[in-house]
Coordinates of C-alpha atoms in Angstrom, one line a residue:
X15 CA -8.6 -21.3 -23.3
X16 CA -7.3 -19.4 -26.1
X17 CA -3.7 -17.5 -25.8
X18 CA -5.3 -14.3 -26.1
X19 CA -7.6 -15.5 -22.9
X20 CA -4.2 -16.8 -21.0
X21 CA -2.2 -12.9 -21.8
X22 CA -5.1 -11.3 -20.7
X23 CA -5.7 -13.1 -17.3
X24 CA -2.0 -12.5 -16.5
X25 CA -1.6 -9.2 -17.5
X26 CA 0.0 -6.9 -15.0
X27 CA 0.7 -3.1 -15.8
X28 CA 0.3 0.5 -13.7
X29 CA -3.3 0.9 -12.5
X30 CA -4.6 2.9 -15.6
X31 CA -3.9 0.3 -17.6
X32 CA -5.8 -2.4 -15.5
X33 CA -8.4 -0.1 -15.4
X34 CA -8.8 0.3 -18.9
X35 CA -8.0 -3.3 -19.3
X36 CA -11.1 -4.7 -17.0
X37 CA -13.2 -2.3 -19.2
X38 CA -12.1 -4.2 -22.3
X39 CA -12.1 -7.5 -20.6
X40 CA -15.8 -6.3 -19.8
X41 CA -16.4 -5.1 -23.6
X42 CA -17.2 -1.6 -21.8
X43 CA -16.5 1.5 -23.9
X44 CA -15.2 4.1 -21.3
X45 CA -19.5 5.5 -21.2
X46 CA -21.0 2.8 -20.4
X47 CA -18.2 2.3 -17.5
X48 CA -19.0 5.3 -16.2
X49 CA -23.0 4.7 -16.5
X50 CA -22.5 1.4 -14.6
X51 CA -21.1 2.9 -11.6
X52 CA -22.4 6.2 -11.2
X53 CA -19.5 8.5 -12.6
X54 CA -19.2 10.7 -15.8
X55 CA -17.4 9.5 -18.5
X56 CA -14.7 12.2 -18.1
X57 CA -13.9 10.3 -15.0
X58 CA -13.6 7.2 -16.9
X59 CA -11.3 8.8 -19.1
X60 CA -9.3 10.7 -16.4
X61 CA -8.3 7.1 -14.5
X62 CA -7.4 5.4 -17.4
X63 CA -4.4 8.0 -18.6
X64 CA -1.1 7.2 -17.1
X65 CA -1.4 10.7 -15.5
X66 CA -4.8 11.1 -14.8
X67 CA -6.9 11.6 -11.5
X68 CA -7.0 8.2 -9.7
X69 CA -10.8 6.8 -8.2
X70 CA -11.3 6.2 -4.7
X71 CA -11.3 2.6 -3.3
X72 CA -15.4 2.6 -3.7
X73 CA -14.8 3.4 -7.5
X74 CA -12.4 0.8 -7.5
X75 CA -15.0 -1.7 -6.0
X76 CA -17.4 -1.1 -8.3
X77 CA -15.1 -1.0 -11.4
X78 CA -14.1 -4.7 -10.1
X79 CA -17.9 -5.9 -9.5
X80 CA -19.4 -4.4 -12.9
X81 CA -16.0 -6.0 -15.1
X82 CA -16.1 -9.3 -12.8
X83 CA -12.3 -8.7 -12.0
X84 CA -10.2 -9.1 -8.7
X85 CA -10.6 -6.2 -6.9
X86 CA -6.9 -6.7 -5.3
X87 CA -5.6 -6.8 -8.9
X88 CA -7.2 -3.7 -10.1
X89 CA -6.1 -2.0 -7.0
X90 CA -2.4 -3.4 -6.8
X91 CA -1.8 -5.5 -9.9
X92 CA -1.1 -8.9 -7.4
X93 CA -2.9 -11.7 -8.2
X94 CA -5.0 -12.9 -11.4
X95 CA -7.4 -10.6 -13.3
X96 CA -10.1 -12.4 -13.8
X97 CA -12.0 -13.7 -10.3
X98 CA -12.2 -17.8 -9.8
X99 CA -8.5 -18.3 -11.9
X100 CA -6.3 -20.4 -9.1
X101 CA -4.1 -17.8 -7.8
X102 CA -0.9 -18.6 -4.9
X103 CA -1.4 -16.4 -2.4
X104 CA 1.5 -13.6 -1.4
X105 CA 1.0 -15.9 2.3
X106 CA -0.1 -18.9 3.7
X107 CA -1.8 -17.7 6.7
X108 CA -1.3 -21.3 8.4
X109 CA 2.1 -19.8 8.8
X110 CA 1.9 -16.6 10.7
X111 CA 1.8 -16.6 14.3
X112 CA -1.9 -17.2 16.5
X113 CA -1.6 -14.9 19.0
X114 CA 1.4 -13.0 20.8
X115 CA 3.0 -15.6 22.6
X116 CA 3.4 -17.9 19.2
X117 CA 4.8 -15.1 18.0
X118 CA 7.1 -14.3 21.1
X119 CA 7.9 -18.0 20.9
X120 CA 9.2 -17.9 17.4
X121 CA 11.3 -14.4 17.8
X122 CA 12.9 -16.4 20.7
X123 CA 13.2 -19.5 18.9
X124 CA 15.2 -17.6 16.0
X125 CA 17.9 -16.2 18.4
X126 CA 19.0 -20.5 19.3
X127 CA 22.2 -21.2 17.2
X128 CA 21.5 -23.5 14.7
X129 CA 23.3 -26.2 15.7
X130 CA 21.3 -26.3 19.4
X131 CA 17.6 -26.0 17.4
X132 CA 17.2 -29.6 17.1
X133 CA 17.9 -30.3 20.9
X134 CA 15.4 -27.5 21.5
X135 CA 12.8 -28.9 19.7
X136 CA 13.3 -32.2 21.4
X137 CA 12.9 -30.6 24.3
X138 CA 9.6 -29.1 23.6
X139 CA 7.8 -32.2 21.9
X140 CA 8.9 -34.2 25.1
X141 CA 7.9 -31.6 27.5
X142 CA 4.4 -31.7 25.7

């Protein structure tokens, strides 16, 4: 991959300038854009100037779909650009609670002084 490539997969910047830069990752001039997802070109225009009208989330969709970028980048600037590029997610689901009482079970389990957790989860293996 080029270092041009590598800049412009990991480019971050307020949402006008994603915008504009998924249209040039696309090789879109700001009409044909527009044409691809049913908008003028003043609208176009208008969302890529820093203080410009902003599109709705369905704009935003179809901006992502037609330049083949990350919808959640274009919309909040997390993640990688381009869609497929390995990205670390903000979470790892596998981590957040099931259901209420996992979670009950953890708000509890963070009020046991440190120095008593061990015992505790002792406790809990053997009872189980």
């Amino acid at each position: 991959m080029k270092d041009r490539d590598i800049r412009e997969h990991a480019f971050t910047g307020p949402r006008p300038n994603r915008i504009r830069h998924a249209r040039r990752l696309a090789r879109l001039t700001q009409a044909k854009l527009a044409e691809a997802i049913g908008v003028g070109a003043s609208a176009v225009a208008q969302w890529e100037l820093p203080s410009g009208t902003s599109p709705t989330a369905e704009h935003l969709e179809r901006i992502a779909t037609v330049c083949s970028v990350s919808f959640e980048w274009l919309a909040t600037g997390r993640g990688a650009a381009v869609q497929g590029v390995a990205e670390t997610p903000a979470i790892d689901v596998g981590e957040l609670a099931a259901d209420e009482f996992e979670d009950r079970l953890l708000v509890a389990f963070r009020r046991v002084p440190r120095r008593k957790r061990e015992a505790f989860v002792r406790w809990m293996e053997e009872f189980f």
